[in-house]
CSV table of C-alpha atoms in Angstrom, one decimal:
chain,number,residue,atom,x,y,z
C,118,MET,CA,-20.0,6.3,14.7
C,119,ILE,CA,-17.1,6.1,17.2
C,120,TYR,CA,-18.1,4.2,20.3
C,121,ALA,CA,-15.0,4.3,22.5
C,122,SER,CA,-11.3,5.3,22.6
C,123,GLU,CA,-9.0,4.1,25.3
C,124,HIS,CA,-5.4,3.2,25.9
C,125,THR,CA,-5.3,-0.6,26.0
C,126,ALA,CA,-2.9,-2.3,28.4
C,127,GLY,CA,-2.0,-5.9,27.9
C,128,THR,CA,-3.5,-8.5,30.3
C,129,GLY,CA,-0.6,-10.9,29.8
C,130,THR,CA,-2.8,-13.6,28.2
C,131,LEU,CA,-1.5,-13.1,24.6
C,132,ASP,CA,1.6,-15.4,24.3
C,133,THR,CA,1.7,-16.4,20.6
C,134,VAL,CA,0.7,-14.6,17.4
C,135,THR,CA,0.8,-15.5,13.8
C,136,VAL,CA,1.4,-12.6,11.4
C,137,ILE,CA,0.3,-13.3,7.8
C,138,GLY,CA,2.0,-10.8,5.5
C,139,THR,CA,5.4,-9.4,6.3
C,140,GLY,CA,5.2,-6.0,4.7
C,141,LEU,CA,5.7,-2.7,6.6
C,142,ILE,CA,2.7,-3.1,8.9
C,143,GLY,CA,3.0,-6.9,9.5
C,144,THR,CA,6.7,-6.7,10.3
C,145,SER,CA,6.3,-3.6,12.5
C,146,ILE,CA,3.7,-5.6,14.5
C,147,GLY,CA,6.1,-8.5,14.8
C,148,LEU,CA,8.9,-6.2,16.0
C,149,ALA,CA,6.6,-4.6,18.6
C,150,LEU,CA,5.2,-7.9,19.9
C,151,THR,CA,8.6,-9.7,20.1
C,152,ARG,CA,9.8,-6.8,22.3
C,153,ARG,CA,7.0,-7.6,24.7
C,154,GLY,CA,7.9,-11.2,24.9
C,155,VAL,CA,5.3,-12.6,22.5
C,156,ARG,CA,6.4,-15.5,20.3
C,157,VAL,CA,5.5,-14.3,16.7
C,158,HIS,CA,5.3,-16.7,13.8
C,159,LEU,CA,5.7,-15.1,10.3
C,160,ARG,CA,4.0,-16.2,7.1
C,161,ASP,CA,4.1,-14.7,3.6
C,162,VAL,CA,3.8,-15.9,0.0
C,163,HIS,CA,7.1,-14.2,-0.6
C,164,ALA,CA,9.9,-16.1,1.1
C,165,GLU,CA,12.3,-13.2,0.8
C,166,SER,CA,10.0,-10.9,2.7
C,167,VAL,CA,9.7,-13.4,5.6
C,168,ARG,CA,13.5,-13.8,5.6
C,169,ILE,CA,14.0,-10.1,5.9
C,170,ALA,CA,11.4,-9.7,8.7
C,171,GLU,CA,12.9,-12.7,10.6
C,172,ALA,CA,16.4,-11.2,10.3
C,173,MET,CA,15.1,-7.9,11.7
C,174,GLY,CA,13.8,-9.7,14.8
C,175,ALA,CA,10.1,-9.6,14.0
C,176,GLY,CA,9.6,-13.3,14.7
C,177,THR,CA,10.3,-16.7,13.4
C,178,ALA,CA,9.5,-18.4,10.1
C,179,LEU,CA,9.0,-21.7,11.9
C,180,ALA,CA,5.5,-22.9,12.0
C,181,PRO,CA,3.9,-23.0,15.5
C,182,ALA,CA,3.5,-26.3,17.2
C,183,ARG,CA,-0.1,-25.5,18.0
C,184,GLN,CA,-2.7,-22.9,17.4
C,185,THR,CA,-1.5,-19.4,18.2
C,186,ASP,CA,-3.7,-17.1,20.4
C,187,LEU,CA,-4.2,-14.6,17.6
C,188,ALA,CA,-3.6,-14.3,13.8
C,189,VAL,CA,-3.1,-10.9,12.2
C,190,ILE,CA,-3.9,-10.7,8.5
C,191,ALA,CA,-1.5,-8.1,7.2
C,192,VAL,CA,-2.2,-8.3,3.5
C,193,PRO,CA,-3.7,-5.7,1.0
C,194,PRO,CA,-7.4,-5.2,1.2
C,195,HIS,CA,-8.4,-7.4,-1.8
C,196,GLY,CA,-6.5,-10.4,-0.2
C,197,VAL,CA,-7.9,-10.2,3.3
C,198,THR,CA,-11.0,-12.4,2.7
C,199,ALA,CA,-9.1,-15.2,1.0
C,200,ALA,CA,-6.3,-15.1,3.5
C,201,LEU,CA,-8.7,-15.1,6.5
C,202,ALA,CA,-10.8,-18.0,5.1
C,203,ASP,CA,-7.6,-20.0,4.5
C,204,ALA,CA,-6.2,-19.3,7.9
C,205,GLN,CA,-9.4,-20.3,9.6
C,206,ARG,CA,-9.6,-23.5,7.6
C,207,GLN,CA,-6.1,-24.4,8.7
C,208,ARG,CA,-7.0,-23.5,12.3
C,209,ILE,CA,-3.8,-21.6,12.7
C,210,ALA,CA,-5.2,-19.4,15.5
C,211,VAL,CA,-8.0,-19.0,18.0
C,212,HIS,CA,-8.8,-15.4,17.1
C,213,PHE,CA,-8.3,-13.3,14.0
C,214,THR,CA,-7.9,-9.7,13.0
C,215,ASP,CA,-6.6,-7.7,10.1
C,216,VAL,CA,-5.0,-4.3,9.4
C,217,ALA,CA,-6.6,-3.3,6.1
C,218,SER,CA,-7.7,0.3,5.7
C,219,VAL,CA,-11.1,-0.6,4.3
C,220,LYS,CA,-13.5,-2.3,6.7
C,221,ALA,CA,-17.1,-2.3,5.5
C,222,SER,CA,-16.6,-5.0,3.0
C,223,LEU,CA,-15.5,-7.4,5.8
C,224,SER,CA,-18.6,-6.8,7.9
C,225,ALA,CA,-21.4,-9.3,7.6
C,226,PRO,CA,-23.3,-9.2,10.9
C,227,GLY,CA,-25.8,-11.9,11.4
C,228,THR,CA,-24.5,-14.3,8.7
C,229,GLY,CA,-22.3,-16.5,10.9
C,230,ALA,CA,-19.8,-16.6,8.0
C,231,GLY,CA,-18.0,-13.9,6.1
C,232,ALA,CA,-20.6,-13.2,3.4
C,233,GLY,CA,-20.5,-16.9,2.4
C,234,ALA,CA,-16.7,-16.8,2.0
C,235,GLY,CA,-16.1,-19.5,4.5
C,236,TRP,CA,-14.9,-17.7,7.5
C,237,ASP,CA,-16.5,-17.4,11.0
C,238,THR,CA,-17.2,-13.8,11.9
C,239,SER,CA,-17.5,-14.7,15.6
C,240,ARG,CA,-13.7,-15.2,15.7
C,241,PHE,CA,-12.8,-12.1,13.6
C,242,VAL,CA,-12.6,-8.4,14.4
C,243,GLY,CA,-11.6,-5.9,11.8
C,244,GLY,CA,-8.6,-3.7,12.6
C,245,HIS,CA,-6.8,-0.7,11.1
C,246,PRO,CA,-3.8,0.9,12.7
C,247,ILE,CA,-3.6,4.6,11.7
C,248,ALA,CA,0.1,4.5,11.1
C,249,GLY,CA,2.5,4.0,8.2
C,250,ARG,CA,5.4,5.3,6.2
C,251,GLU,CA,5.9,6.4,2.6
C,252,HIS,CA,8.2,3.4,1.9
C,253,PRO,CA,6.7,-0.1,1.9
C,254,GLY,CA,8.2,-3.5,2.7
C,255,PRO,CA,9.7,-5.1,5.8
C,256,GLY,CA,12.9,-3.1,5.6
C,257,ALA,CA,11.0,0.0,6.5
C,258,ALA,CA,9.4,-1.5,9.6
C,259,ARG,CA,9.8,0.0,13.0
C,260,ALA,CA,8.9,-1.4,16.5
C,261,ASP,CA,7.6,2.0,17.6
C,262,LEU,CA,5.5,2.6,14.4
C,263,PHE,CA,2.2,2.5,16.4
C,264,HIS,CA,3.2,4.2,19.6
C,265,GLY,CA,0.6,6.7,20.7
C,266,LYS,CA,-1.4,6.2,17.4
C,267,PRO,CA,-5.1,5.2,17.2
C,268,TRP,CA,-5.9,1.7,16.1
C,269,ILE,CA,-9.4,1.2,14.8
C,270,LEU,CA,-11.4,-2.0,15.8
C,271,THR,CA,-14.7,-2.7,14.0
C,272,PRO,CA,-16.4,-5.5,15.9
C,273,THR,CA,-19.9,-6.6,14.6
C,274,ALA,CA,-22.8,-8.1,16.5
C,275,ASP,CA,-21.3,-11.5,15.6
C,276,THR,CA,-17.8,-10.8,17.1
C,277,SER,CA,-17.1,-12.6,20.3
C,278,PRO,CA,-15.9,-10.6,23.3
C,279,ALA,CA,-12.9,-12.9,23.6
C,280,THR,CA,-11.8,-12.1,20.0
C,281,THR,CA,-12.2,-8.4,20.6
C,282,GLY,CA,-10.3,-8.7,23.8
C,283,ALA,CA,-7.4,-10.5,22.1
C,284,ALA,CA,-7.1,-7.8,19.5
C,285,ARG,CA,-7.3,-5.1,22.1
C,286,GLU,CA,-4.4,-6.7,24.0
C,287,MET,CA,-2.3,-6.9,20.9
C,288,VAL,CA,-3.0,-3.2,20.2
C,289,GLY,CA,-1.9,-2.3,23.7
C,290,MET,CA,1.3,-4.3,23.3
C,291,CYS,CA,2.1,-2.4,20.2
C,292,GLY,CA,1.7,0.9,22.1
C,293,ALA,CA,-1.4,2.1,20.3
C,294,ASP,CA,-4.8,3.2,21.5
C,295,ALA,CA,-7.8,1.1,20.6
C,296,VAL,CA,-10.7,2.9,19.1
C,297,THR,CA,-14.0,1.1,18.5
C,298,MET,CA,-15.9,2.2,15.4
C,299,ASP,CA,-18.6,1.3,13.0
C,300,ALA,CA,-17.1,-0.2,9.8
C,301,GLU,CA,-19.0,2.1,7.4
C,302,ALA,CA,-18.2,5.2,9.5
C,303,HIS,CA,-14.6,4.2,9.5
C,304,ASP,CA,-14.5,3.9,5.7
C,305,ARG,CA,-16.1,7.4,5.2
C,306,ALA,CA,-13.7,8.9,7.7
C,307,ILE,CA,-10.6,7.3,6.2
C,308,ALA,CA,-11.7,8.3,2.7
C,309,MET,CA,-11.4,12.0,3.8
C,310,THR,CA,-8.4,11.8,6.2
C,311,SER,CA,-6.2,9.4,4.2
C,312,HIS,CA,-7.4,8.2,0.8
C,313,LEU,CA,-8.4,11.6,-0.7
C,314,PRO,CA,-5.2,13.3,0.5
C,315,HIS,CA,-3.1,10.5,-1.1
C,316,LEU,CA,-5.1,10.7,-4.4
C,317,VAL,CA,-4.7,14.5,-4.5
C,318,ALA,CA,-1.0,14.3,-3.7
C,319,SER,CA,-0.5,11.7,-6.5
C,320,LEU,CA,-2.4,13.7,-9.1
C,321,THR,CA,-0.5,16.8,-8.2
C,322,ALA,CA,2.9,15.0,-8.4
C,323,ARG,CA,1.8,13.5,-11.8
C,324,MET,CA,1.5,17.0,-13.2
C,325,LEU,CA,5.2,17.6,-12.6
C,326,HIS,CA,6.1,15.4,-15.5
C,327,SER,CA,4.9,18.1,-17.9
C,328,TYR,CA,6.9,20.9,-16.3
C,329,ASP,CA,10.4,22.1,-17.2
C,330,GLN,CA,12.8,20.3,-14.9
C,331,ARG,CA,14.7,23.5,-14.4
C,332,ALA,CA,11.5,25.1,-13.0
C,333,LEU,CA,11.2,22.2,-10.6
C,334,GLY,CA,14.6,23.3,-9.2
C,335,LEU,CA,12.7,26.2,-7.7
C,336,SER,CA,10.5,23.9,-5.6
C,337,GLY,CA,9.9,25.0,-2.1
C,338,SER,CA,8.7,23.1,1.0
C,339,GLY,CA,5.1,23.5,0.0
C,340,LEU,CA,5.4,21.3,-3.0
C,341,ARG,CA,7.4,18.7,-1.1
C,342,ASP,CA,5.0,18.6,1.8
C,343,LEU,CA,2.0,18.3,-0.5
C,344,THR,CA,3.4,15.5,-2.6
C,345,ARG,CA,5.3,13.5,0.1
C,346,ILE,CA,2.8,10.8,0.4
C,347,ALA,CA,2.7,10.3,-3.3
C,348,ALA,CA,5.8,8.2,-2.9
C,349,GLY,CA,3.7,5.3,-1.7
C,350,ASP,CA,3.5,1.9,-3.5
C,351,PRO,CA,1.1,2.5,-6.5
C,352,ASP,CA,0.0,-1.2,-6.6
C,353,LEU,CA,-0.9,-1.1,-2.9
C,354,TRP,CA,-2.7,2.2,-3.2
C,355,THR,CA,-4.6,1.1,-6.2
C,356,ASP,CA,-6.0,-1.7,-4.1
C,357,ILE,CA,-6.7,0.6,-1.1
C,358,ILE,CA,-8.4,3.3,-3.2
C,359,GLY,CA,-10.4,0.8,-5.3
C,360,SER,CA,-11.6,-1.0,-2.3
C,361,ASN,CA,-13.0,2.2,-0.8
C,362,ALA,CA,-14.4,3.5,-4.1
C,363,ALA,CA,-17.9,4.5,-2.9
C,364,ALA,CA,-16.7,6.6,0.1
C,365,LEU,CA,-13.8,8.1,-1.8
C,366,LEU,CA,-16.0,9.1,-4.7
C,367,GLU,CA,-18.3,11.0,-2.3
C,368,ALA,CA,-15.3,12.9,-0.9
C,369,LEU,CA,-13.9,13.5,-4.4
C,370,GLU,CA,-17.2,14.9,-5.7
C,371,SER,CA,-17.3,17.4,-2.8
C,372,LEU,CA,-13.8,18.5,-3.7
C,373,GLN,CA,-14.7,18.7,-7.4
C,374,GLY,CA,-17.4,21.2,-6.5
C,375,ASP,CA,-14.9,23.5,-4.8
C,376,LEU,CA,-12.5,23.1,-7.6
C,377,GLU,CA,-15.1,24.3,-10.1
C,378,ILE,CA,-15.9,27.3,-8.0
C,379,THR,CA,-12.2,28.1,-7.8
C,380,ARG,CA,-11.8,27.6,-11.6
C,381,ARG,CA,-14.6,30.1,-12.3
C,382,ALA,CA,-13.1,32.7,-9.9
C,383,LEU,CA,-9.7,32.4,-11.5
C,384,GLY,CA,-11.3,32.6,-14.9
C,385,VAL,CA,-12.9,35.9,-14.1
C,386,LEU,CA,-9.7,37.3,-12.5
C,387,ALA,CA,-7.7,36.2,-15.6
C,388,GLY,CA,-10.2,37.8,-17.9
C,389,THR,CA,-11.1,34.6,-19.7
C,390,MET,CA,-14.7,34.4,-18.4
C,391,GLN,CA,-17.0,36.3,-20.7
C,392,ASP,CA,-19.6,37.1,-18.0
C,393,GLY,CA,-17.1,38.3,-15.4
C,394,SER,CA,-16.9,41.9,-16.4
C,395,GLY,CA,-17.2,44.2,-13.4
C,396,ARG,CA,-17.4,41.3,-11.0
C,397,GLU,CA,-13.7,40.9,-10.3
C,398,ALA,CA,-13.9,42.3,-6.7
C,399,ALA,CA,-16.7,39.8,-5.9
C,400,TYR,CA,-14.7,36.9,-7.2
C,401,ARG,CA,-11.6,38.0,-5.5
C,402,GLU,CA,-13.5,38.0,-2.3
C,403,LEU,CA,-14.9,34.5,-3.1
C,404,LEU,CA,-11.3,33.3,-3.6
C,405,ARG,CA,-10.3,34.9,-0.3
C,406,ARG,CA,-13.2,33.2,1.5
C,407,LEU,CA,-12.2,29.8,0.1
C,408,LEU,CA,-8.6,30.2,1.3
C,409,ALA,CA,-9.8,31.5,4.7
C,410,GLU,CA,-12.1,28.5,5.1
C,411,GLY,CA,-9.2,26.3,4.1
C,412,ARG,CA,-7.0,27.8,6.8
C,413,SER,CA,-9.7,27.4,9.4
C,414,GLY,CA,-10.2,23.8,8.3
C,415,GLN,CA,-6.5,23.0,8.6
C,416,SER,CA,-6.6,24.2,12.2
C,417,LEU,CA,-9.1,21.5,13.0
C,418,ILE,CA,-6.5,18.8,12.5
C,419,PRO,CA,-5.2,17.8,15.9
C,420,GLN,CA,-1.5,18.7,16.3
C,421,LYS,CA,-1.0,15.5,18.2
C,422,TYR,CA,-3.3,12.5,18.6
C,423,GLY,CA,-4.5,11.5,22.0
C,424,ALA,CA,-4.1,14.8,23.9
C,425,GLN,CA,-7.7,16.2,23.8
C,426,GLY,CA,-8.1,19.6,25.5
C,427,ARG,CA,-4.4,20.5,25.4
C,428,VAL,CA,-3.3,23.7,23.6
C,429,TYR,CA,0.0,23.6,21.7
C,430,GLU,CA,2.1,26.5,20.4
C,431,LYS,CA,4.8,26.6,17.9
C,432,LEU,CA,8.2,28.1,18.7
C,433,ARG,CA,10.3,28.8,15.6
C,434,VAL,CA,14.1,29.0,16.2
C,435,PRO,CA,16.5,30.0,13.4
C,436,LEU,CA,19.3,27.5,13.0
C,437,THR,CA,22.8,28.7,12.3
C,438,ASP,CA,25.0,27.0,9.7
C,439,ARG,CA,27.1,25.0,12.1
C,440,GLU,CA,27.5,21.3,12.3
C,441,GLY,CA,25.4,19.8,15.2
C,442,GLU,CA,23.3,22.9,15.6
C,443,LEU,CA,20.0,21.0,15.8
C,444,ALA,CA,21.5,18.7,18.4
C,445,ARG,CA,22.6,21.7,20.5
C,446,LEU,CA,19.2,23.2,20.3
C,447,LEU,CA,17.5,20.0,21.5
C,448,ALA,CA,20.1,19.8,24.3
C,449,ASP,CA,19.1,23.3,25.4
C,450,VAL,CA,15.4,22.3,25.4
C,451,SER,CA,16.1,19.1,27.3
C,452,GLU,CA,18.1,21.1,29.9
C,453,CYS,CA,15.0,23.2,30.4
C,454,GLY,CA,13.0,20.1,31.1
C,455,VAL,CA,10.3,20.8,28.4
C,456,ASN,CA,8.9,18.0,26.3
C,457,VAL,CA,8.9,18.6,22.5
C,458,GLU,CA,5.6,17.1,21.1
C,459,ASP,CA,6.8,17.4,17.5
C,460,LEU,CA,9.6,18.9,15.5
C,461,TRP,CA,10.2,19.8,11.9
C,462,ILE,CA,12.4,22.1,9.8
C,463,GLU,CA,11.0,25.0,7.7
C,464,GLU,CA,12.9,27.0,5.1
C,465,SER,CA,13.7,30.6,6.0
C,466,ALA,CA,15.0,33.6,4.1
C,467,ASP,CA,16.8,34.7,7.3
C,468,SER,CA,18.6,31.4,8.0
C,469,PRO,CA,20.6,29.3,5.5
C,470,THR,CA,19.7,26.1,7.3
C,471,GLY,CA,16.0,27.1,8.0
C,472,LEU,CA,13.9,27.3,11.1
C,473,ALA,CA,13.4,24.5,13.7
C,474,VAL,CA,9.7,24.5,14.5
C,475,LEU,CA,9.1,23.1,18.0
C,476,LEU,CA,5.5,22.1,19.0
C,477,ILE,CA,5.2,22.8,22.7
C,478,ASP,CA,2.5,22.5,25.4
C,479,GLY,CA,1.1,26.0,25.6
C,480,LYS,CA,1.5,26.0,29.4
C,481,VAL,CA,5.3,26.0,29.2
C,482,THR,CA,5.8,27.9,25.9
C,483,GLU,CA,6.9,31.2,27.5
C,484,GLU,CA,9.2,29.4,30.0
C,485,LEU,CA,11.0,27.6,27.2
C,486,ALA,CA,11.2,30.8,25.0
C,487,ARG,CA,12.8,32.8,27.8
C,488,TRP,CA,15.2,29.9,28.5
C,489,LEU,CA,16.3,29.8,24.9
C,490,GLU,CA,16.6,33.6,24.6
C,491,ASN,CA,18.8,33.7,27.7
C,492,ARG,CA,21.1,31.4,25.8
C,493,GLY,CA,21.3,33.8,22.9
C,494,ARG,CA,18.8,32.2,20.6
C,495,SER,CA,16.2,34.1,18.6
C,496,VAL,CA,12.7,32.7,19.2
C,497,LEU,CA,9.6,33.4,17.1
C,498,ARG,CA,6.3,32.5,18.9
C,499,GLN,CA,3.2,31.4,17.0
C,500,THR,CA,0.0,29.9,18.3
C,501,PRO,CA,-1.7,27.7,15.7
C,502,ALA,CA,-4.9,29.1,14.0
C,503,GLY,CA,-8.1,28.1,15.7
C,504,ALA,CA,-6.4,28.2,19.2
C,505,GLY,CA,-4.6,25.0,18.6
C,506,THR,CA,-6.8,22.9,20.9
C,507,VAL,CA,-6.8,19.2,20.3
């Protein structure tokens, strides 16, 4: 159950933070906070990771002279409990949060200590920024990684308001929107929106080992889009998926049911199912319905987080094979005074360099289309399926 979602502005009371774990997320937090004037202290079992994060400007490797206001446990899910217990024993901070993508295992309301693990739940609030990149490590970190993204907080009945407040202030300083959510509901939601897609992408990419490499040279954008996230760190994702096994298994079993229905339909159409004679039309219609429901489901995904009630439209603009063509297109858009919510490139048979797809607020789509057409550009309009409302 989601209780609240709001943009969180800092109150100016968060002056010092300890980041434990200087991977992609921890280092990105350090970069964001140092830009807001927070003194960030970096810790990691890998000295080289700390060195890189420090060199990037994410904080200092020097130990703080006294307790910091907040400690962020930015280690993989299986290591959070031990790192949290150790950090509290050392009293390195007043308040504590984490960034792991699995939350229910950390919730132990009413116990006064983390399931007997030796940490005080009153000074801890679970956290999970919904942001990331395919490539791990401090070298991939960005100060703007969390801008405009949701950041889940999962306080329990034990969590003190001061601890939740400190975490909220940190979230706001990172440019994210704090969303309060029940831990188990979080794990079920993330199983569907993150963990299942990663698993499907990885299993699909794994199949490519058995295909003729010359055939893979024919790959289009569909295969690249589907398998992009499979480039993630397999050790980290083994930990993430294994830590959320129950919720992910439920989602996977639901998918397995649809795969079995699809397998049967294809078997009939291929003539390999013995009881399919004369039923080809019915199974073709079943396949069409599955694809239509998939299209409808895809339209439910918000085109842009945090803009509820707004309708977006896509403008596709063919790009000519000239150096700097994309930059010129963006300059034309900027001159019109229209904000581009998102941008990506699609392949096109009509353009050697593809189509630039601009995601635009529906209220100004026609204005921008006419502006670009008056400058000699071809514009293809398309409203996302399902009205595009987010």
